Structure formats: C-alpha cells, structure tokens
Amino acid sequence: MRDIRAKKRNATLGSASVVAAATLIAGAFAAPAANASAGHGQDREARGAAIAAARAAQAGIDWQDCPADWGLAKPIQCGWVSVPLDYAHPFGKQIKLAVDHIGNTGTKQERQGALVYNPGGPGGSGMRFPARVTAKNPIWANVAKAYDFVGFDPRGVGHSAPISCVDPQEFVKAPKMDPVPDSEADKLAQRKLAREYADGCFERSGEMLPYMTTPNTVRDLDVIRAALGEKKLNYLGVSYGTYIGAVYGTLFPDHLRRMVVDSVVNPARQNIWYQANLDQDVAFEGRWKDWEDWVAKNDAAFHLGTTRDAVQAKWLELRATAKKSPIGGVVGPAELISFFQSAPYYDSSWVPVATVFGKYFAGDTQALVDAAAPDMSDTAGNISAENGNAVYTAVECADAKWPTSWRKWDRDNTRLNQDYPFMTWANAWMNLPCATWHTKQQTPVNVKTGKGLPQVMIVQSTNDAATPYAGAVELHKRFQGSRLITEQGAGSHGVTGLVNSCINTRVDAYLLTGRLDAADVTCGPHATPKP
C-alpha cells in the first residue's frame, strides 16, 4: 500500500519502486479493551500501552521551532514523544517519535482538540500535515478553525528511530532488472535479490524488526494522544493509515472521538498482506485502462493514439525499447513502471505522465530520463526513499504470516500476470523478502466493533487501484454505525484531499459537529483532469 508520491523516481530491489504500494489523561491509566482474540502477550502489551500513555500524559510535549533541515517553517512546531520499543516491556528500551503541530486557526471557543494524521505507506511520514494550514489549503480551512493539525513520523520512519535495509545510493541505482521474467533464470535472480534484501534488513535493523508492527504503531498513536493532553483521539487516515485506524478502533474503541478513513485497506485477517497485494494487481490494471482511455480521448494533446489499444501499443513499444537498451543508459522497464504507476495511483499524475509519454514519442527522450531516472545527487531524497521502502517491507512482513513456498508465489503471480500484467511481477518482487523474513511474523488483529466505538466515516472511490473498493465495504461491515461515502466512477487514491463538494461538505460536517448522514451516500466523481 505504499504511497509513492515521495519516491516515484526510485526503483526497489530488482524491480520497480512499487506499492503494492500508515491521550486520555485520566483514561491513560486504564488498559484498553483487549481484542477478543488477544492472547497473554497482547494483554501484556495492552498494559504496557496504558503505562506508556500515562507517562506521556504526565510528560506532555516540549514544542519548539522545527529543526531547519526538516523543512517545516514557523508557526509549525516540532517535538518528541517517547514510546517503548516493546510494549510487553514498557520500562525497557525507549524510542523517540517525531511529532509536529500547528494550533487551530479559530478562537479558543471554536477549538475541538487535535486532529492526528497518517498518510499511509507503511513508511509514509505525516509531518507535512500542518503545512495544509500554512499553505491555506481551502479544503481544510473549516476544519483547521476547530483543530490543531498534528503529524508524526511512525516508528522506523524519517526522524523516528529510522530503519534501513540497504545503502540508499545502491537502493536507487538504475537500471534495475526487468521485473517481468523471461525465464526461470530471471526468477532465480529476483529471488536472490529478495533474499539478500531480507538479510540486509536484519543486518542493519534487526533490533527494531520484531516490533515494526501495525499494532505497535497503533499503541504509539495512543501514547501520542496522551502526550497531546487529549482525552480522546480525532484521527484522519489515508491508505495504509486506514488500517492503522481500523486497528486503533479495535484496540482502543473508547479512546476514539472522531475518525475519517479514506481509501481503505481491506482489514480482513486473510487479506493482510499477501492477498492484499494480489488484489492490488487486478485493481491497478483496471485503473491503468481508465488512464489509457483518457489519454486516447485527449489525443490532440498527447498524440499517442485515439483508442486504448493504440495507447497500450505505444506503452509496449516504449517498454520493449527500454528493455533492449535502457533509455539514457538508466531507464529500463523497472524504472518505467516506477514512473508510470503514479498515473493509476493519482489523477494529479495523469497530465504529467501523459505529457512525458507524448514528448518521448515526439523525439524528446530527455524528459523521460529526467522524470524516471533516479537523481543520484539527491542523497537526502534517496535516504528517504530507502527508509520508506524498508518500513513498508518491515511492517508488512511482521504483521502477518507470508507464504514461504516459492511454488505458491510463482503459481499465483504467473496466473495473475496473464490478465493483469502492468503491476503483477513488480509487486511480487517487492514483497518477496517476506518469504524469507528473519523475525517472527504475527497474526493480524481481528478488526471489529468494541465497546465505546463512535460512528466512523469511511470514504472511498470505486476504481481505486491501491486499495480496492471491497476494503471499504469490509470495514463498513465490521464497524457498526459507520457510514460509507462512495465516490462513484472515480479512482484517485486519497479522496478527502480532492475538490468534490459532495464529499468535502460531509467531512467538514462530521469533524465539526459529529454529524453523519442517516444512510450511506453515493457521490459523483470529482472533475477529470484537463490536459
């Protein structure tokens, strides 16, 4: 479920940089309701989380101007929250999580507390969230009057005890192997790369790996709530951030005030995470075709053909050219997928990707190299990209048990690739390190309604590639009283950040008043991009 906006120019492993593709002061002292399926270990972790939250409530957060190299200008402020590495041992090793905030823009009387944000991943940083206020983002102006906007780097991410699996410059180096194998020898080479990547994660970050789980990030979120001085959490989660929200609502149902989840990971245990990635491959193919249809309709701008088949033929021609000889010496098929996948991900990428695509066939190869090749001089960006991928892998590998049989991986992905070739093999290689992971793999939380869970708002587009629509339906079933807002006929990943008054007004009403519609709502799509 990786959100690729920050790293779409970098490739991973032997293939593309793909996703698959993230406070009660009184109540902090009480252990949260344990999940029904929780064992003795989770009971210990629940008690550890309550101890850590009580400690954080007492300590608070020492807000200061953010470090200059974090790129977060005043009046945004930054601070730290200490959490246990292992909640079963709350007095053992502590790690520091980076947090930032900006106060509400309205009056003291209008303030309703803090709104905490996670953008997804796993591996995404939420630290840019307060910048929606300083940038005067009109979609969030009403909500900003009532709430402090709070972002954080989850454990392992960015400034929060960051993990690493490989040297960042090696990680981004191009060209990588074509992710689509031509032979058994190609598959063996990719399997070796995946095994080496898993080995590198253990060698470089082994102490952190057993604790890089979604339930631990959720416990961290509750400690952040306590440190903020908030009795209950207000939360906005997008993409993998919806799974964080689903698990939080299960483990801490009575610590939640309001929650919006946008572009929803299917929380069913059997979906986490192997099946989720197979389902993505199918959904990506559908959204890729939506984009090709749009490119064909706008042939006057891009000159790539007037039908989907014609645009697809151009894609296959470009891919074959890059496979034969990497464009500019650095852009092969893996780098192409890494760049082009942003179009099925986000409508905001439709025009830029189509523009580069059209320029290439008009004779401008440099535009493609500039867009798709890694920038080896951007060492900070490359460190961030490698870190994001390391966290993605660590969380997905630790959250659930993965198949260890190569025959299963080979059979499933060979079958899918026949009908859904755009992302299937690239996604497989990205996740294959989980087959040889060195630390214990957990059983996912059984997401369900617990005592005290408030009504949750679920927002989802029908054609989402990264988190298929069925995920929103599944969470809606599991969270009693929730409301599902469907954006019909759209597919951009992350709906609440787009201009669609049918959705924007409802998000405002819910966060500002707690009001939800009496029944689920279907909205029309947001405006299609114009070339």
XYZ file of C-alpha atoms in Angstrom:
531
model
C 0.000 0.000 0.000
C 2.939 2.287 -0.344
C 2.119 5.887 -1.111
C 4.627 6.510 -3.902
C 4.404 10.253 -4.330
C 7.589 10.856 -2.385
C 9.613 8.178 -4.122
C 8.172 7.527 -7.537
C 11.513 8.149 -9.263
C 13.301 5.399 -7.361
C 13.336 1.676 -8.005
C 13.420 -1.087 -5.425
C 15.007 -4.494 -5.244
C 15.352 -5.910 -8.737
C 12.170 -4.308 -9.956
C 10.100 -1.171 -9.758
C 9.563 1.027 -6.739
C 6.031 -0.125 -6.308
C 3.415 -0.266 -3.777
C 1.756 -2.771 -3.665
C 2.163 0.198 -2.766
C 0.038 4.241 7.796
C -4.116 10.542 25.383
C -6.616 10.274 27.793
C -5.033 11.866 30.809
C -7.422 10.121 33.134
C -8.093 7.181 30.850
C -4.431 6.664 30.033
C -4.098 4.752 33.261
C -6.683 2.135 32.283
C -5.681 -0.676 29.960
C -7.687 -0.603 26.732
C -10.247 -3.251 25.969
C -8.307 -6.249 24.717
C -9.187 -7.679 21.334
C -11.295 -10.843 21.768
C -8.610 -12.916 20.105
C -5.785 -11.333 22.088
C -3.574 -13.737 23.921
C -1.464 -13.289 27.025
C 1.199 -11.397 25.053
C -1.340 -8.831 23.827
C -2.681 -8.417 27.384
C 0.864 -7.525 28.475
C 1.173 -5.128 25.560
C -2.177 -3.533 26.441
C -0.954 -2.933 29.984
C 2.351 -1.622 28.614
C 0.490 0.781 26.335
C -1.522 2.114 29.294
C 1.677 2.637 31.309
C 3.372 4.409 28.389
C 0.314 6.626 27.799
C 0.139 7.595 31.475
C 3.819 8.508 31.388
C 3.335 10.569 28.218
C 0.296 12.368 29.632
C 2.449 13.490 32.548
C 5.411 14.498 30.359
C 3.487 16.260 27.586
C 5.374 17.537 24.528
C 8.020 20.252 24.649
C 7.089 22.126 21.461
C 9.952 24.030 19.796
C 10.652 25.525 16.378
C 11.373 22.636 13.997
C 14.986 21.886 13.019
C 15.939 23.935 9.955
C 16.625 20.899 7.777
C 13.157 19.420 8.380
C 11.579 21.936 6.005
C 8.782 22.885 8.428
C 8.700 26.643 8.923
C 7.124 28.556 11.814
C 4.434 28.622 13.114
C 4.637 24.820 12.774
C 6.362 23.415 15.861
C 8.059 20.069 16.463
C 8.604 17.814 19.463
C 9.251 14.271 20.623
C 7.223 11.539 22.287
C 8.970 8.574 23.926
C 7.457 5.110 23.478
C 8.641 1.620 24.410
C 10.292 -0.349 21.630
C 8.445 -3.391 23.019
C 5.129 -2.697 24.798
C 5.409 -6.008 26.648
C 8.365 -4.340 28.442
C 7.228 -0.719 28.926
C 10.187 0.125 31.181
C 12.718 -1.318 28.731
C 14.306 0.399 25.733
C 12.514 3.585 24.600
C 12.492 5.167 21.133
C 11.617 8.766 20.303
C 8.878 9.620 17.783
C 8.973 12.947 15.933
C 5.698 14.906 16.039
C 4.673 18.336 14.790
C 1.641 20.570 15.107
C 0.033 23.884 14.322
C -2.681 25.403 16.512
C -6.275 25.831 15.372
C -6.880 28.981 13.330
C -10.191 29.838 15.037
C -10.960 31.111 18.502
C -10.363 29.329 21.785
C -14.099 28.627 21.922
C -14.033 27.031 18.441
C -11.187 24.643 19.294
C -12.171 20.951 19.483
C -8.741 19.435 20.102
C -6.097 17.861 17.906
C -6.598 16.063 14.586
C -3.843 13.473 14.074
C -2.984 12.330 10.549
C -1.321 9.364 8.852
C -0.885 9.358 5.045
C -0.248 5.655 4.545
C 2.628 3.523 3.381
C 3.591 1.677 5.510
C 6.537 4.049 5.604
C 4.828 7.390 4.968
C 5.523 10.470 7.091
C 2.642 12.612 8.333
C 4.869 15.569 9.167
C 3.634 17.669 6.214
C 0.057 17.677 7.537
C 0.292 21.010 9.437
C 1.523 22.615 6.198
C -2.067 22.322 4.917
C -2.773 25.183 7.293
C 0.240 27.353 6.428
C -0.441 26.758 2.700
C -4.057 27.855 3.293
C -5.457 24.699 1.675
C -9.118 25.669 1.114
C -10.454 22.116 1.509
C -9.231 22.031 5.117
C -9.871 25.675 6.103
C -13.067 24.994 8.087
C -11.617 22.008 9.943
C -8.436 23.997 10.723
C -10.519 26.547 12.638
C -11.522 23.840 15.103
C -8.485 21.562 15.299
C -4.757 21.672 15.851
C -3.262 19.722 12.925
C -0.816 17.095 14.197
C 1.550 14.962 12.125
C 4.086 12.332 13.126
C 6.732 10.009 11.787
C 5.658 6.473 12.740
C 8.221 4.180 14.370
C 11.062 3.409 11.954
C 10.168 6.321 9.645
C 12.080 9.540 8.987
C 13.159 11.049 12.318
C 11.558 8.321 14.484
C 14.319 5.732 15.032
C 14.632 5.220 11.262
C 15.387 1.762 9.912
C 17.334 0.806 6.783
C 17.833 -2.368 4.724
C 20.444 -1.358 2.150
C 22.742 1.538 1.283
C 20.414 4.272 -0.081
C 22.585 5.055 -3.122
C 22.629 1.353 -4.033
C 18.879 1.202 -3.466
C 18.077 3.859 -6.077
C 20.753 2.916 -8.617
C 19.414 2.229 -12.113
C 18.727 0.402 -14.322
C 17.269 -2.486 -12.362
C 16.295 -5.875 -13.771
C 13.080 -6.033 -15.773
C 10.528 -7.213 -13.204
C 8.701 -9.333 -15.808
C 10.739 -12.558 -16.035
C 11.600 -14.122 -19.382
C 12.994 -17.318 -17.900
C 13.492 -19.409 -14.792
C 16.955 -17.852 -14.552
C 15.335 -14.387 -14.261
C 13.103 -15.658 -11.447
C 16.081 -17.159 -9.637
C 17.951 -13.853 -9.886
C 14.971 -11.940 -8.465
C 14.553 -14.474 -5.657
C 18.208 -13.992 -4.752
C 17.761 -10.201 -4.653
C 14.697 -10.547 -2.414
C 16.535 -12.888 -0.030
C 19.501 -10.517 0.106
C 17.165 -7.630 0.861
C 15.609 -9.540 3.787
C 19.138 -10.345 5.015
C 20.094 -6.657 4.757
C 17.050 -5.599 6.801
C 18.057 -7.995 9.576
C 21.730 -6.986 9.482
C 21.076 -3.229 9.509
C 17.889 -3.004 11.612
C 17.438 -6.364 13.341
C 16.726 -4.925 16.802
C 13.713 -2.973 15.512
C 12.225 -5.572 13.162
C 10.198 -7.683 15.631
C 8.421 -4.525 16.838
C 7.689 -2.921 13.436
C 4.017 -3.895 13.502
C 0.752 -2.077 12.900
C -0.487 -2.824 16.462
C 2.672 -1.197 17.857
C 2.164 1.872 15.647
C -1.414 1.979 16.960
C -0.144 1.847 20.550
C 2.284 4.656 19.656
C -0.682 6.649 18.338
C -2.448 6.277 21.678
C 0.685 7.425 23.517
C 0.818 10.481 21.198
C -2.840 11.151 22.064
C -1.932 11.112 25.755
C 1.129 13.336 25.258
C -1.064 15.878 23.455
C -3.308 16.037 26.533
C -6.269 14.724 24.566
C -8.866 12.560 26.331
C -9.947 11.071 23.020
C -8.368 10.823 19.588
C -9.546 12.596 16.433
C -7.922 10.834 13.505
C -7.618 11.098 9.721
C -6.014 8.123 7.973
C -5.451 7.582 4.265
C -4.443 4.333 2.504
C -2.444 2.199 4.986
C -3.403 4.898 7.504
C -6.927 3.429 7.330
C -5.595 0.108 8.592
C -3.914 1.941 11.474
C -7.344 3.495 12.147
C -9.142 0.146 11.923
C -6.750 -1.472 14.396
C -6.886 1.592 16.696
C -10.695 1.433 16.698
C -10.451 -2.245 17.663
C -7.796 -1.979 20.387
C -8.850 1.422 21.781
C -12.542 1.828 20.852
C -13.354 4.049 23.847
C -10.327 6.301 23.249
C -11.718 7.478 19.900
C -13.804 10.615 19.352
C -13.991 11.018 15.557
C -12.289 9.137 12.753
C -12.240 9.589 8.968
C -10.678 6.752 6.959
C -10.053 7.428 3.275
C -9.138 4.809 0.601
C -9.438 1.765 2.777
C -7.217 -1.273 3.230
C -9.373 -4.399 3.489
C -8.889 -5.278 7.189
C -9.947 -8.943 6.950
C -7.258 -11.111 8.509
C -6.925 -13.298 5.427
C -6.211 -10.178 3.346
C -3.209 -8.959 5.404
C -0.896 -8.702 3.429
C -0.258 -11.369 0.773
C -3.774 -11.334 -0.663
C -3.951 -7.518 -0.471
C -1.055 -7.267 -2.903
C -2.597 -9.749 -5.349
C -5.861 -7.775 -5.260
C -3.904 -4.595 -5.990
C -2.550 -6.102 -9.211
C -6.083 -6.579 -10.534
C -7.217 -3.091 -9.480
C -4.117 -1.405 -10.939
C -4.806 -2.953 -14.328
C -8.339 -1.532 -14.296
C -7.207 1.959 -13.378
C -4.345 1.811 -15.906
C -7.000 1.193 -18.575
C -9.047 4.145 -17.277
C -5.975 6.332 -17.746
C -5.274 4.972 -21.231
C -8.886 5.739 -22.213
C -8.384 9.323 -21.023
C -5.075 9.649 -22.918
C -6.842 8.404 -26.072
C -9.676 10.921 -25.604
C -7.053 13.657 -25.362
C -5.044 12.580 -28.388
C -4.963 16.187 -29.596
C -2.713 16.967 -26.612
C -0.571 13.817 -26.389
C -0.578 12.229 -29.902
C -0.404 8.685 -28.534
C -3.440 7.236 -30.313
C -7.206 7.635 -30.291
C -8.055 4.282 -28.679
C -6.967 2.454 -25.533
C -5.403 -0.278 -27.686
C -3.341 2.300 -29.566
C -2.066 3.866 -26.323
C -1.273 0.404 -24.934
C 0.682 -0.394 -28.106
C 2.772 2.756 -27.505
C 3.398 1.652 -23.910
C 4.538 -1.799 -25.048
C 6.752 -0.205 -27.712
C 8.358 2.072 -25.104
C 8.824 -0.852 -22.737
C 10.427 -3.014 -25.430
C 12.787 -0.184 -26.398
C 13.848 0.324 -22.775
C 14.336 -3.418 -22.315
C 16.560 -3.701 -25.366
C 18.671 -0.722 -24.323
C 17.882 1.423 -21.248
C 16.908 4.946 -22.306
C 19.676 7.384 -21.413
C 21.517 4.364 -20.030
C 19.349 4.389 -16.901
C 15.633 3.983 -17.702
C 14.705 0.338 -18.230
C 11.321 -1.377 -17.777
C 11.584 -1.251 -13.970
C 12.138 2.500 -13.972
C 9.280 2.947 -16.444
C 6.851 1.089 -14.185
C 8.074 3.089 -11.201
C 7.273 6.334 -13.023
C 4.124 5.324 -14.924
C 2.423 3.707 -11.909
C 1.725 7.145 -10.469
C -0.956 7.618 -13.170
C -3.202 4.772 -11.970
C -2.452 5.904 -8.414
C -3.378 9.592 -8.584
C -5.388 11.651 -11.038
C -2.969 14.512 -10.324
C -0.348 12.464 -12.207
C -2.470 11.899 -15.334
C -1.306 15.032 -17.167
C 2.387 14.961 -16.131
C 2.831 11.274 -17.003
C 0.973 11.573 -20.325
C 2.997 14.697 -21.177
C 6.315 12.891 -20.669
C 4.978 9.870 -22.585
C 3.920 12.062 -25.513
C 7.198 14.002 -25.513
C 9.163 10.760 -25.798
C 7.341 9.768 -28.995
C 7.763 13.323 -30.286
C 11.532 12.837 -30.012
C 12.267 14.268 -26.536
C 13.902 11.396 -24.633
C 15.459 13.679 -22.016
C 12.076 14.499 -20.481
C 11.600 10.789 -19.777
C 15.093 10.383 -18.333
C 14.589 13.429 -16.095
C 11.243 12.063 -14.873
C 12.013 8.359 -14.452
C 15.712 8.059 -13.613
C 16.981 8.364 -10.046
C 18.748 11.563 -9.050
C 21.975 10.227 -7.546
C 22.871 13.708 -6.255
C 19.705 13.866 -4.103
C 21.195 11.992 -1.176
C 18.523 13.179 1.294
C 15.735 12.084 -1.059
C 17.430 8.747 -1.643
C 17.799 8.151 2.107
C 14.092 8.912 2.499
C 13.137 6.586 -0.366
C 15.206 3.707 1.001
C 13.827 4.263 4.500
C 10.243 4.308 3.228
C 10.734 1.025 1.418
C 12.444 -0.531 4.457
C 9.495 0.385 6.693
C 6.982 -0.825 4.108
C 8.717 -4.194 3.989
C 9.296 -4.476 7.742
C 5.675 -3.745 8.685
C 4.065 -5.946 6.059
C 6.471 -8.818 6.796
C 5.972 -8.539 10.585
C 2.195 -8.039 10.619
C 1.232 -11.420 9.200
C 2.493 -14.825 8.147
C 3.544 -14.969 4.478
C 3.787 -17.998 2.202
C 7.286 -19.486 2.289
C 6.704 -21.757 -0.730
C 8.144 -20.290 -3.930
C 5.794 -22.579 -5.879
C 2.821 -20.685 -4.439
C 4.261 -17.258 -5.264
C 5.187 -18.420 -8.767
C 1.799 -20.022 -9.449
C -0.250 -17.073 -8.147
C 1.744 -14.371 -9.924
C 2.149 -16.264 -13.205
C -1.622 -16.720 -13.326
C -2.362 -13.070 -12.482
C 0.227 -11.722 -14.898
C -1.636 -13.266 -17.850
C -4.565 -10.868 -17.434
C -3.106 -8.106 -15.234
C 0.461 -7.586 -16.429
C 1.036 -3.930 -15.571
C 1.990 -4.381 -11.903
C 1.890 -8.080 -11.032
C 5.541 -9.153 -11.156
C 6.906 -5.818 -9.927
C 4.627 -6.077 -6.892
C 5.611 -9.712 -6.300
C 9.339 -8.982 -6.151
C 8.786 -6.033 -3.841
C 7.027 -8.271 -1.318
C 9.066 -11.455 -1.751
C 11.510 -10.601 1.098
C 8.632 -11.551 3.424
C 9.038 -15.187 2.305
C 12.497 -15.350 3.918
C 11.963 -12.852 6.773
C 14.238 -13.325 9.780
C 11.952 -12.322 12.664
C 8.602 -13.547 13.949
C 5.510 -12.892 11.836
C 2.376 -12.059 13.827
C -1.312 -12.872 13.431
C -3.285 -9.795 12.303
C -5.749 -8.179 14.711
C -9.377 -9.230 14.259
C -10.837 -5.805 13.377
C -14.288 -5.365 14.906
C -16.598 -3.088 16.888
C -15.751 -2.745 20.561
C -17.493 -1.040 23.471
C -17.472 2.731 23.110
C -16.556 2.870 19.406
C -18.060 6.062 17.912
C -19.517 6.333 14.421
C -16.706 6.278 11.855
C -16.736 7.993 8.441
C -15.422 5.837 5.552
C -14.636 7.492 2.201
C -13.733 5.512 -0.917
C -13.677 5.768 -4.715
C -14.975 2.783 -6.684
C -11.962 2.464 -9.040
C -9.109 2.889 -6.534
C -6.057 0.872 -7.634
C -4.022 0.710 -4.420
C -6.894 -0.051 -2.018
C -9.724 -1.716 -3.958
C -13.312 -0.744 -3.114
C -14.097 -4.047 -1.369
C -11.880 -2.912 1.520
C -14.199 -0.034 2.393
C -17.226 -2.340 2.263
C -15.481 -4.811 4.583
C -14.532 -2.180 7.196
C -18.072 -0.735 6.984
C -19.452 -4.180 7.890
C -17.035 -4.559 10.802
C -17.551 -1.101 12.350
C -21.174 -0.860 13.454
C -22.787 2.524 12.880
C -20.134 3.603 10.376
C -21.154 5.460 7.223
C -19.691 4.808 3.778
C -19.364 7.676 1.300
C -18.688 6.269 -2.174
C -17.193 8.362 -4.961
C -18.752 6.597 -7.932
C -16.756 6.272 -11.162
C -13.573 7.823 -9.759
C -10.323 6.137 -8.786
C -7.801 8.586 -7.418
C -6.152 7.260 -4.266
C -6.934 9.601 -1.384
C -10.358 11.184 -1.828
C -10.624 13.700 1.001
C -7.843 15.877 -0.420
C -9.666 16.415 -3.732
C -12.278 19.029 -4.622
C -15.675 17.303 -4.547
C -18.260 19.298 -2.624
C -20.459 16.227 -2.041
C -17.585 14.756 -0.025
C -15.858 17.893 1.311
C -19.018 19.250 2.981
C -19.712 15.903 4.661
C -16.153 15.591 6.003
C -16.447 19.126 7.406
C -19.839 18.416 8.984
C -18.632 15.213 10.620
C -15.383 16.624 12.024
C -17.029 19.874 13.148
C -20.344 18.547 14.539
C -20.080 14.746 14.610
C -22.995 14.596 12.191
C -23.247 11.777 9.654
C -25.954 11.040 7.085
C -28.741 8.694 8.179
C -27.651 6.258 5.458
C -24.658 5.643 3.201
C -24.097 8.198 0.434
C -23.003 7.895 -3.186
C -21.325 10.977 -4.699
C -20.466 11.681 -8.313
C -16.806 11.770 -9.336
C -14.527 14.783 -8.905
C -13.565 16.636 -12.084
C -11.445 14.702 -14.576
C -8.013 16.280 -15.194
C -7.677 18.515 -18.232
C -4.514 18.495 -20.362
